[in-house]
PDB file of N, CA and C in Angstrom:
ATOM      1  N   MET A   1      19.795   1.712   0.963  1.00 90.00           N
ATOM      2  CA  MET A   1      18.275   1.905   0.646  1.00 90.00           C
ATOM      3  C   MET A   1      17.938   3.229   1.427  1.00 90.00           C
ATOM      4  N   LYS A   2      16.767   3.898   0.775  1.00 96.00           N
ATOM      5  CA  LYS A   2      16.656   5.233   1.731  1.00 96.00           C
ATOM      6  C   LYS A   2      15.595   4.975   2.670  1.00 96.00           C
ATOM      7  N   LYS A   3      15.239   5.850   3.521  1.00 96.00           N
ATOM      8  CA  LYS A   3      14.230   5.888   4.467  1.00 96.00           C
ATOM      9  C   LYS A   3      13.010   7.163   3.954  1.00 96.00           C
ATOM     10  N   PHE A   4      11.687   6.503   4.194  1.00 98.00           N
ATOM     11  CA  PHE A   4      10.643   7.424   3.832  1.00 98.00           C
ATOM     12  C   PHE A   4       9.755   7.305   5.068  1.00 98.00           C
ATOM     13  N   GLN A   5       9.090   8.611   5.099  1.00 98.00           N
ATOM     14  CA  GLN A   5       7.823   8.845   6.041  1.00 98.00           C
ATOM     15  C   GLN A   5       6.896   8.794   5.129  1.00 98.00           C
ATOM     16  N   VAL A   6       5.608   7.880   5.427  1.00 98.00           N
ATOM     17  CA  VAL A   6       4.320   7.987   4.902  1.00 98.00           C
ATOM     18  C   VAL A   6       3.327   8.526   5.906  1.00 98.00           C
ATOM     19  N   SER A   7       2.707   9.578   5.638  1.00 98.00           N
ATOM     20  CA  SER A   7       1.747  10.230   6.155  1.00 98.00           C
ATOM     21  C   SER A   7       0.455   9.936   5.774  1.00 98.00           C
ATOM     22  N   ILE A   8      -0.397   8.981   6.448  1.00 98.00           N
ATOM     23  CA  ILE A   8      -1.825   8.624   5.614  1.00 98.00           C
ATOM     24  C   ILE A   8      -2.998   9.028   6.655  1.00 98.00           C
ATOM     25  N   LYS A   9      -4.098   9.526   5.909  1.00 98.00           N
ATOM     26  CA  LYS A   9      -5.487   9.790   6.429  1.00 98.00           C
ATOM     27  C   LYS A   9      -6.201   8.803   5.958  1.00 98.00           C
ATOM     28  N   PHE A  10      -7.345   8.413   6.774  1.00 96.00           N
ATOM     29  CA  PHE A  10      -8.076   7.474   6.402  1.00 96.00           C
ATOM     30  C   PHE A  10      -9.606   7.720   6.894  1.00 96.00           C
ATOM     31  N   HIS A  11     -10.397   6.966   6.692  1.00 92.00           N
ATOM     32  CA  HIS A  11     -12.156   7.229   7.136  1.00 92.00           C
ATOM     33  C   HIS A  11     -12.545   5.942   7.009  1.00 92.00           C
ATOM     34  N   MET A  12     -12.987   5.497   8.450  1.00 92.00           N
ATOM     35  CA  MET A  12     -13.555   3.888   9.004  1.00 92.00           C
ATOM     36  C   MET A  12     -14.979   3.850   8.363  1.00 92.00           C
ATOM     37  N   ASN A  13     -15.073   2.803   7.917  1.00 94.00           N
ATOM     38  CA  ASN A  13     -16.575   2.266   7.844  1.00 94.00           C
ATOM     39  C   ASN A  13     -16.610   0.669   8.090  1.00 94.00           C
ATOM     40  N   ASP A  14     -17.659  -0.124   7.683  1.00 96.00           N
ATOM     41  CA  ASP A  14     -17.941  -1.332   8.142  1.00 96.00           C
ATOM     42  C   ASP A  14     -17.001  -1.900   7.514  1.00 96.00           C
ATOM     43  N   GLU A  15     -16.877  -1.832   6.031  1.00 96.00           N
ATOM     44  CA  GLU A  15     -16.105  -2.587   5.168  1.00 96.00           C
ATOM     45  C   GLU A  15     -14.703  -2.367   5.494  1.00 96.00           C
ATOM     46  N   PHE A  16     -14.310  -1.206   5.644  1.00 95.00           N
ATOM     47  CA  PHE A  16     -12.754  -0.777   6.243  1.00 95.00           C
ATOM     48  C   PHE A  16     -12.169  -1.455   7.402  1.00 95.00           C
ATOM     49  N   MET A  17     -13.434  -1.571   8.591  1.00 95.00           N
ATOM     50  CA  MET A  17     -13.160  -2.557   9.720  1.00 95.00           C
ATOM     51  C   MET A  17     -12.894  -3.948   9.397  1.00 95.00           C
ATOM     52  N   ALA A  18     -13.660  -4.530   8.456  1.00 97.00           N
ATOM     53  CA  ALA A  18     -13.630  -5.995   8.218  1.00 97.00           C
ATOM     54  C   ALA A  18     -12.056  -6.204   7.614  1.00 97.00           C
ATOM     55  N   LEU A  19     -11.648  -5.268   7.087  1.00 97.00           N
ATOM     56  CA  LEU A  19     -10.311  -5.683   6.435  1.00 97.00           C
ATOM     57  C   LEU A  19      -9.029  -5.605   7.527  1.00 97.00           C
ATOM     58  N   ILE A  20      -9.344  -4.961   8.588  1.00 96.00           N
ATOM     59  CA  ILE A  20      -8.052  -4.577   9.552  1.00 96.00           C
ATOM     60  C   ILE A  20      -7.055  -5.849   9.700  1.00 96.00           C
ATOM     61  N   PRO A  21      -7.953  -7.116  10.053  1.00 97.00           N
ATOM     62  CA  PRO A  21      -7.018  -8.055  10.408  1.00 97.00           C
ATOM     63  C   PRO A  21      -6.040  -8.419   9.129  1.00 97.00           C
ATOM     64  N   GLU A  22      -6.865  -8.581   7.813  1.00 98.00           N
ATOM     65  CA  GLU A  22      -5.844  -8.911   6.569  1.00 98.00           C
ATOM     66  C   GLU A  22      -4.657  -7.685   6.751  1.00 98.00           C
ATOM     67  N   HIS A  23      -4.978  -6.478   6.845  1.00 98.00           N
ATOM     68  CA  HIS A  23      -3.858  -5.412   6.813  1.00 98.00           C
ATOM     69  C   HIS A  23      -2.859  -5.592   8.120  1.00 98.00           C
ATOM     70  N   ARG A  24      -3.489  -6.106   9.006  1.00 97.00           N
ATOM     71  CA  ARG A  24      -2.408  -5.905  10.080  1.00 97.00           C
ATOM     72  C   ARG A  24      -1.550  -7.287   9.533  1.00 97.00           C
ATOM     73  N   ALA A  25      -1.882  -8.314   9.456  1.00 98.00           N
ATOM     74  CA  ALA A  25      -1.002  -9.620   8.719  1.00 98.00           C
ATOM     75  C   ALA A  25      -0.198  -8.734   7.566  1.00 98.00           C
ATOM     76  N   TYR A  26      -0.379  -8.245   6.700  1.00 98.00           N
ATOM     77  CA  TYR A  26       0.461  -7.687   5.734  1.00 98.00           C
ATOM     78  C   TYR A  26       1.270  -6.804   6.204  1.00 98.00           C
ATOM     79  N   VAL A  27       1.026  -5.637   7.334  1.00 98.00           N
ATOM     80  CA  VAL A  27       1.778  -4.985   7.957  1.00 98.00           C
ATOM     81  C   VAL A  27       3.211  -5.652   8.525  1.00 98.00           C
ATOM     82  N   ASN A  28       2.542  -6.799   9.359  1.00 97.00           N
ATOM     83  CA  ASN A  28       3.374  -7.753  10.016  1.00 97.00           C
ATOM     84  C   ASN A  28       4.439  -8.394   9.124  1.00 97.00           C
ATOM     85  N   THR A  29       4.147  -8.682   7.982  1.00 97.00           N
ATOM     86  CA  THR A  29       5.162  -9.330   6.978  1.00 97.00           C
ATOM     87  C   THR A  29       5.996  -8.160   6.611  1.00 97.00           C
ATOM     88  N   LEU A  30       5.784  -6.735   6.311  1.00 98.00           N
ATOM     89  CA  LEU A  30       6.489  -5.926   5.950  1.00 98.00           C
ATOM     90  C   LEU A  30       7.548  -5.656   7.271  1.00 98.00           C
ATOM     91  N   ILE A  31       6.950  -5.390   8.611  1.00 97.00           N
ATOM     92  CA  ILE A  31       7.764  -5.518   9.544  1.00 97.00           C
ATOM     93  C   ILE A  31       8.760  -6.607   9.761  1.00 97.00           C
ATOM     94  N   GLU A  32       8.528  -7.745   9.437  1.00 97.00           N
ATOM     95  CA  GLU A  32       9.517  -8.739   9.630  1.00 97.00           C
ATOM     96  C   GLU A  32      10.588  -8.754   8.521  1.00 97.00           C
ATOM     97  N   LYS A  33      10.126  -8.444   7.500  1.00 97.00           N
ATOM     98  CA  LYS A  33      10.916  -8.146   6.360  1.00 97.00           C
ATOM     99  C   LYS A  33      12.051  -7.041   6.212  1.00 97.00           C
ATOM    100  N   SER A  34      11.771  -6.341   7.683  1.00 94.00           N
ATOM    101  CA  SER A  34      12.611  -4.754   7.694  1.00 94.00           C
ATOM    102  C   SER A  34      11.947  -4.042   6.672  1.00 94.00           C
ATOM    103  N   VAL A  35      11.103  -4.043   6.290  1.00 97.00           N
ATOM    104  CA  VAL A  35      10.501  -2.771   5.250  1.00 97.00           C
ATOM    105  C   VAL A  35      10.008  -1.674   5.761  1.00 97.00           C
ATOM    106  N   ILE A  36       9.162  -1.838   6.993  1.00 97.00           N
ATOM    107  CA  ILE A  36       8.663  -1.099   7.910  1.00 97.00           C
ATOM    108  C   ILE A  36       9.508  -1.054   9.232  1.00 97.00           C
ATOM    109  N   ASP A  37       9.900   0.096   9.294  1.00 95.00           N
ATOM    110  CA  ASP A  37      10.317   0.370  10.801  1.00 95.00           C
ATOM    111  C   ASP A  37       9.614   0.566  12.091  1.00 95.00           C
ATOM    112  N   GLN A  38       8.788   1.720  11.633  1.00 95.00           N
ATOM    113  CA  GLN A  38       7.608   2.049  12.638  1.00 95.00           C
ATOM    114  C   GLN A  38       6.576   2.041  11.886  1.00 95.00           C
ATOM    115  N   TYR A  39       5.221   1.694  12.465  1.00 97.00           N
ATOM    116  CA  TYR A  39       3.806   1.600  12.132  1.00 97.00           C
ATOM    117  C   TYR A  39       3.053   2.402  13.166  1.00 97.00           C
ATOM    118  N   VAL A  40       2.472   3.355  13.207  1.00 97.00           N
ATOM    119  CA  VAL A  40       1.725   4.185  14.307  1.00 97.00           C
ATOM    120  C   VAL A  40       0.343   4.539  13.537  1.00 97.00           C
ATOM    121  N   VAL A  41      -0.654   4.406  14.559  1.00 97.00           N
ATOM    122  CA  VAL A  41      -1.968   4.430  14.216  1.00 97.00           C
ATOM    123  C   VAL A  41      -2.473   5.551  15.536  1.00 97.00           C
ATOM    124  N   THR A  42      -3.378   6.550  15.237  1.00 96.00           N
ATOM    125  CA  THR A  42      -4.277   7.225  16.005  1.00 96.00           C
ATOM    126  C   THR A  42      -5.727   7.335  15.529  1.00 96.00           C
ATOM    127  N   LEU A  43      -6.675   6.802  16.000  1.00 92.00           N
ATOM    128  CA  LEU A  43      -7.855   6.751  15.994  1.00 92.00           C
ATOM    129  C   LEU A  43      -8.717   7.808  16.053  1.00 92.00           C
ATOM    130  N   GLN A  44      -8.039   8.706  17.042  1.00 93.00           N
ATOM    131  CA  GLN A  44      -8.648  10.009  17.312  1.00 93.00           C
ATOM    132  C   GLN A  44      -8.797  10.935  16.034  1.00 93.00           C
ATOM    133  N   SER A  45      -7.609  11.254  15.337  1.00 95.00           N
ATOM    134  CA  SER A  45      -7.502  11.684  14.343  1.00 95.00           C
ATOM    135  C   SER A  45      -7.695  11.292  12.789  1.00 95.00           C
ATOM    136  N   GLN A  46      -7.866   9.688  12.895  1.00 96.00           N
ATOM    137  CA  GLN A  46      -7.663   8.648  11.826  1.00 96.00           C
ATOM    138  C   GLN A  46      -6.543   9.025  11.014  1.00 96.00           C
ATOM    139  N   LYS A  47      -5.314   8.854  11.503  1.00 98.00           N
ATOM    140  CA  LYS A  47      -4.253   8.692  10.823  1.00 98.00           C
ATOM    141  C   LYS A  47      -3.120   7.713  11.178  1.00 98.00           C
ATOM    142  N   ILE A  48      -2.218   7.550  10.112  1.00 98.00           N
ATOM    143  CA  ILE A  48      -1.042   6.882  10.124  1.00 98.00           C
ATOM    144  C   ILE A  48       0.125   7.139   9.740  1.00 98.00           C
ATOM    145  N   TRP A  49       1.131   6.851  10.724  1.00 98.00           N
ATOM    146  CA  TRP A  49       2.580   7.291  10.108  1.00 98.00           C
ATOM    147  C   TRP A  49       3.481   5.876  10.067  1.00 98.00           C
ATOM    148  N   ILE A  50       4.096   6.112   8.957  1.00 98.00           N
ATOM    149  CA  ILE A  50       5.044   4.762   8.537  1.00 98.00           C
ATOM    150  C   ILE A  50       6.248   5.045   8.389  1.00 98.00           C
ATOM    151  N   THR A  51       7.363   4.506   8.810  1.00 97.00           N
ATOM    152  CA  THR A  51       8.684   5.217   8.323  1.00 97.00           C
ATOM    153  C   THR A  51       9.076   3.393   7.878  1.00 97.00           C
ATOM    154  N   MET A  52       9.587   3.720   6.491  1.00 97.00           N
ATOM    155  CA  MET A  52       9.783   2.681   5.875  1.00 97.00           C
ATOM    156  C   MET A  52      11.010   2.731   5.035  1.00 97.00           C
ATOM    157  N   SER A  53      11.851   1.673   4.420  1.00 96.00           N
ATOM    158  CA  SER A  53      13.092   1.589   3.882  1.00 96.00           C
ATOM    159  C   SER A  53      12.651   1.054   2.208  1.00 96.00           C
ATOM    160  N   ALA A  54      13.342   1.906   1.361  1.00 97.00           N
ATOM    161  CA  ALA A  54      12.724   1.235  -0.122  1.00 97.00           C
ATOM    162  C   ALA A  54      14.018   2.226  -0.995  1.00 97.00           C
ATOM    163  N   LYS A  55      13.763   1.989  -2.278  1.00 97.00           N
ATOM    164  CA  LYS A  55      15.013   2.518  -2.992  1.00 97.00           C
ATOM    165  C   LYS A  55      14.628   4.037  -3.548  1.00 97.00           C
ATOM    166  N   ASN A  56      13.109   4.022  -3.822  1.00 98.00           N
ATOM    167  CA  ASN A  56      12.350   5.319  -4.237  1.00 98.00           C
ATOM    168  C   ASN A  56      10.940   5.611  -3.784  1.00 98.00           C
ATOM    169  N   LYS A  57      10.595   6.500  -4.181  1.00 98.00           N
ATOM    170  CA  LYS A  57       8.779   6.595  -3.618  1.00 98.00           C
ATOM    171  C   LYS A  57       7.986   5.664  -4.359  1.00 98.00           C
ATOM    172  N   ARG A  58       8.427   5.341  -5.797  1.00 97.00           N
ATOM    173  CA  ARG A  58       7.689   4.661  -6.473  1.00 97.00           C
ATOM    174  C   ARG A  58       7.448   3.255  -5.626  1.00 97.00           C
ATOM    175  N   GLU A  59       8.814   2.716  -5.289  1.00 98.00           N
ATOM    176  CA  GLU A  59       8.689   1.182  -4.335  1.00 98.00           C
ATOM    177  C   GLU A  59       7.998   1.422  -3.195  1.00 98.00           C
ATOM    178  N   VAL A  60       7.677   2.334  -2.562  1.00 98.00           N
ATOM    179  CA  VAL A  60       6.793   2.805  -1.371  1.00 98.00           C
ATOM    180  C   VAL A  60       5.669   2.408  -1.660  1.00 98.00           C
ATOM    181  N   LYS A  61       5.391   3.176  -2.741  1.00 98.00           N
ATOM    182  CA  LYS A  61       3.892   3.203  -3.164  1.00 98.00           C
ATOM    183  C   LYS A  61       3.452   1.692  -3.552  1.00 98.00           C
ATOM    184  N   LYS A  62       4.221   1.210  -4.033  1.00 97.00           N
ATOM    185  CA  LYS A  62       4.166  -0.251  -4.529  1.00 97.00           C
ATOM    186  C   LYS A  62       3.987  -1.187  -3.325  1.00 97.00           C
ATOM    187  N   GLN A  63       4.562  -0.721  -2.465  1.00 97.00           N
ATOM    188  CA  GLN A  63       4.301  -1.580  -0.994  1.00 97.00           C
ATOM    189  C   GLN A  63       2.936  -1.286  -0.112  1.00 97.00           C
ATOM    190  N   LEU A  64       2.737  -0.003  -0.315  1.00 97.00           N
ATOM    191  CA  LEU A  64       1.608   0.184   0.135  1.00 97.00           C
ATOM    192  C   LEU A  64       0.402  -0.305  -0.486  1.00 97.00           C
ATOM    193  N   SER A  65       0.580  -0.247  -1.704  1.00 97.00           N
ATOM    194  CA  SER A  65      -0.684  -0.641  -2.414  1.00 97.00           C
ATOM    195  C   SER A  65      -0.913  -2.234  -2.298  1.00 97.00           C
ATOM    196  N   GLY A  66       0.005  -2.923  -1.676  1.00 97.00           N
ATOM    197  CA  GLY A  66      -0.266  -4.354  -1.170  1.00 97.00           C
ATOM    198  C   GLY A  66      -1.241  -4.478  -0.240  1.00 97.00           C
ATOM    199  N   SER A  67      -1.489  -3.219   0.522  1.00 98.00           N
ATOM    200  CA  SER A  67      -2.900  -3.298   1.736  1.00 98.00           C
ATOM    201  C   SER A  67      -3.882  -3.350   1.299  1.00 98.00           C
ATOM    202  N   PRO A  68      -4.865  -4.381   1.982  1.00 97.00           N
ATOM    203  CA  PRO A  68      -6.254  -4.225   1.520  1.00 97.00           C
ATOM    204  C   PRO A  68      -7.101  -2.958   1.937  1.00 97.00           C
ATOM    205  N   LEU A  69      -6.360  -2.196   2.695  1.00 97.00           N
ATOM    206  CA  LEU A  69      -7.011  -0.679   3.146  1.00 97.00           C
ATOM    207  C   LEU A  69      -6.429   0.665   2.201  1.00 97.00           C
ATOM    208  N   TYR A  70      -5.644   0.061   1.174  1.00 97.00           N
ATOM    209  CA  TYR A  70      -5.052   1.164   0.359  1.00 97.00           C
ATOM    210  C   TYR A  70      -6.202   2.129  -0.222  1.00 97.00           C
ATOM    211  N   LYS A  71      -7.277   1.425  -0.588  1.00 95.00           N
ATOM    212  CA  LYS A  71      -8.206   2.485  -1.160  1.00 95.00           C
ATOM    213  C   LYS A  71      -8.845   3.207  -0.649  1.00 95.00           C
ATOM    214  N   TYR A  72      -8.753   3.121   0.908  1.00 96.00           N
ATOM    215  CA  TYR A  72      -9.311   4.122   1.871  1.00 96.00           C
ATOM    216  C   TYR A  72      -8.048   5.347   2.287  1.00 96.00           C
ATOM    217  N   TRP A  73      -7.357   5.178   1.721  1.00 97.00           N
ATOM    218  CA  TRP A  73      -5.989   6.090   2.048  1.00 97.00           C
ATOM    219  C   TRP A  73      -6.030   7.415   1.292  1.00 97.00           C
ATOM    220  N   GLU A  74      -5.621   8.537   1.906  1.00 97.00           N
ATOM    221  CA  GLU A  74      -5.149   9.669   1.135  1.00 97.00           C
ATOM    222  C   GLU A  74      -3.468   9.863   2.025  1.00 97.00           C
ATOM    223  N   PHE A  75      -2.234   9.583   1.063  1.00 97.00           N
ATOM    224  CA  PHE A  75      -1.146   9.750   1.957  1.00 97.00           C
ATOM    225  C   PHE A  75      -0.237  10.573   0.926  1.00 97.00           C
ATOM    226  N   GLU A  76       0.726  10.849   1.748  1.00 98.00           N
ATOM    227  CA  GLU A  76       2.007  11.768   1.194  1.00 98.00           C
ATOM    228  C   GLU A  76       3.290  10.760   1.797  1.00 98.00           C
ATOM    229  N   ILE A  77       3.996  10.685   0.722  1.00 98.00           N
ATOM    230  CA  ILE A  77       5.322   9.965   0.857  1.00 98.00           C
ATOM    231  C   ILE A  77       6.405  11.092   1.322  1.00 98.00           C
ATOM    232  N   GLU A  78       7.453  11.008   2.157  1.00 98.00           N
ATOM    233  CA  GLU A  78       8.472  12.085   2.206  1.00 98.00           C
ATOM    234  C   GLU A  78       9.697  11.434   2.332  1.00 98.00           C
ATOM    235  N   GLU A  79      10.653  11.600   1.676  1.00 98.00           N
ATOM    236  CA  GLU A  79      11.929  11.041   1.756  1.00 98.00           C
ATOM    237  C   GLU A  79      12.913  11.681   3.008  1.00 98.00           C
ATOM    238  N   LEU A  80      13.426  10.760   3.839  1.00 96.00           N
ATOM    239  CA  LEU A  80      14.024  11.241   4.929  1.00 96.00           C
ATOM    240  C   LEU A  80      15.397  11.611   5.125  1.00 96.00           C
ATOM    241  N   ASN A  81      16.005  12.638   5.405  1.00 94.00           N
ATOM    242  CA  ASN A  81      17.471  12.893   5.868  1.00 94.00           C
ATOM    243  C   ASN A  81      18.198  12.498   6.737  1.00 94.00           C
ATOM    244  N   VAL A  82      17.472  12.956   8.056  1.00 88.00           N
ATOM    245  CA  VAL A  82      17.795  12.398   9.136  1.00 88.00           C
ATOM    246  C   VAL A  82      16.702  11.874  10.084  1.00 88.00           C
ATOM    247  N   ILE A  83      17.198  10.761  11.008  1.00 84.00           N
ATOM    248  CA  ILE A  83      16.305   9.925  11.717  1.00 84.00           C
ATOM    249  C   ILE A  83      17.341   9.718  12.832  1.00 84.00           C
ATOM    250  N   ASP A  84      16.683  10.157  14.239  1.00 80.00           N
ATOM    251  CA  ASP A  84      17.657   9.999  15.217  1.00 80.00           C
ATOM    252  C   ASP A  84      16.340   9.695  16.374  1.00 80.00           C
ATOM    253  N   GLY A  85      16.812   9.195  17.466  1.00 80.00           N
ATOM    254  CA  GLY A  85      16.063   8.840  18.826  1.00 80.00           C
ATOM    255  C   GLY A  85      16.565   7.712  19.362  1.00 80.00           C
ATOM    256  N   GLN A  86      15.827   7.424  20.411  1.00 75.00           N
ATOM    257  CA  GLN A  86      16.627   6.240  21.269  1.00 75.00           C
ATOM    258  C   GLN A  86      16.792   4.967  20.739  1.00 75.00           C
ATOM    259  N   LEU A  87      15.837   4.678  19.669  1.00 74.00           N
ATOM    260  CA  LEU A  87      15.971   3.259  19.127  1.00 74.00           C
ATOM    261  C   LEU A  87      16.909   3.229  17.989  1.00 74.00           C
ATOM    262  N   HIS A  88      17.616   4.379  17.785  1.00 69.00           N
ATOM    263  CA  HIS A  88      18.776   4.405  16.689  1.00 69.00           C
ATOM    264  C   HIS A  88      20.116   4.979  17.413  1.00 69.00           C
ATOM    265  N   ARG A  89      20.060   4.754  18.766  1.00 74.00           N
ATOM    266  CA  ARG A  89      21.583   4.824  19.479  1.00 74.00           C
ATOM    267  C   ARG A  89      21.956   3.360  19.791  1.00 74.00           C
ATOM    268  N   LEU A  90      23.067   3.660  20.298  1.00 77.00           N
ATOM    269  CA  LEU A  90      23.796   2.402  20.805  1.00 77.00           C
ATOM    270  C   LEU A  90      23.591   2.475  21.934  1.00 77.00           C
ATOM    271  N   PRO A  91      23.374   0.984  22.855  1.00 78.00           N
ATOM    272  CA  PRO A  91      22.919   0.976  24.202  1.00 78.00           C
ATOM    273  C   PRO A  91      23.841   1.570  24.935  1.00 78.00           C
ATOM    274  N   ALA A  92      23.336   2.241  26.231  1.00 77.00           N
ATOM    275  CA  ALA A  92      24.252   2.673  27.209  1.00 77.00           C
ATOM    276  C   ALA A  92      25.089   1.521  27.602  1.00 77.00           C
ATOM    277  N   VAL A  93      26.614   2.125  28.138  1.00 82.00           N
ATOM    278  CA  VAL A  93      27.516   1.237  28.736  1.00 82.00           C
ATOM    279  C   VAL A  93      27.002   1.058  30.181  1.00 82.00           C
ATOM    280  N   GLN A  94      26.906  -0.202  30.751  1.00 82.00           N
ATOM    281  CA  GLN A  94      26.765  -0.417  32.057  1.00 82.00           C
ATOM    282  C   GLN A  94      27.732  -1.245  32.703  1.00 82.00           C
ATOM    283  N   LEU A  95      28.559  -0.568  33.471  1.00 84.00           N
ATOM    284  CA  LEU A  95      29.510  -1.545  34.283  1.00 84.00           C
ATOM    285  C   LEU A  95      29.124  -2.247  35.212  1.00 84.00           C
ATOM    286  N   ASN A  96      29.296  -3.423  35.581  1.00 74.00           N
ATOM    287  CA  ASN A  96      28.821  -4.606  36.576  1.00 74.00           C
ATOM    288  C   ASN A  96      29.312  -4.004  37.815  1.00 74.00           C
TER     289      ASN A  96
END
């Protein structure tokens, strides 16, 4: 599986807000299935960043389209070549 970064811009209204619980349930399902690695939202600039696993961009878009908020999004999908960080490293060895 390849890794992809999805950058999403959205605009909230009352209808959008009403769909958030259903959207969160969908995201939780994808996290539990290890499709989504990270899901980050900022309300200040109304953006979402999702790191996900898929065979190709078409599959990523198919997964995204399952969200009830999909119609409110403008997004870009980029294939990642390098992922590094604290969560991707082996734990430090601690001697007792």
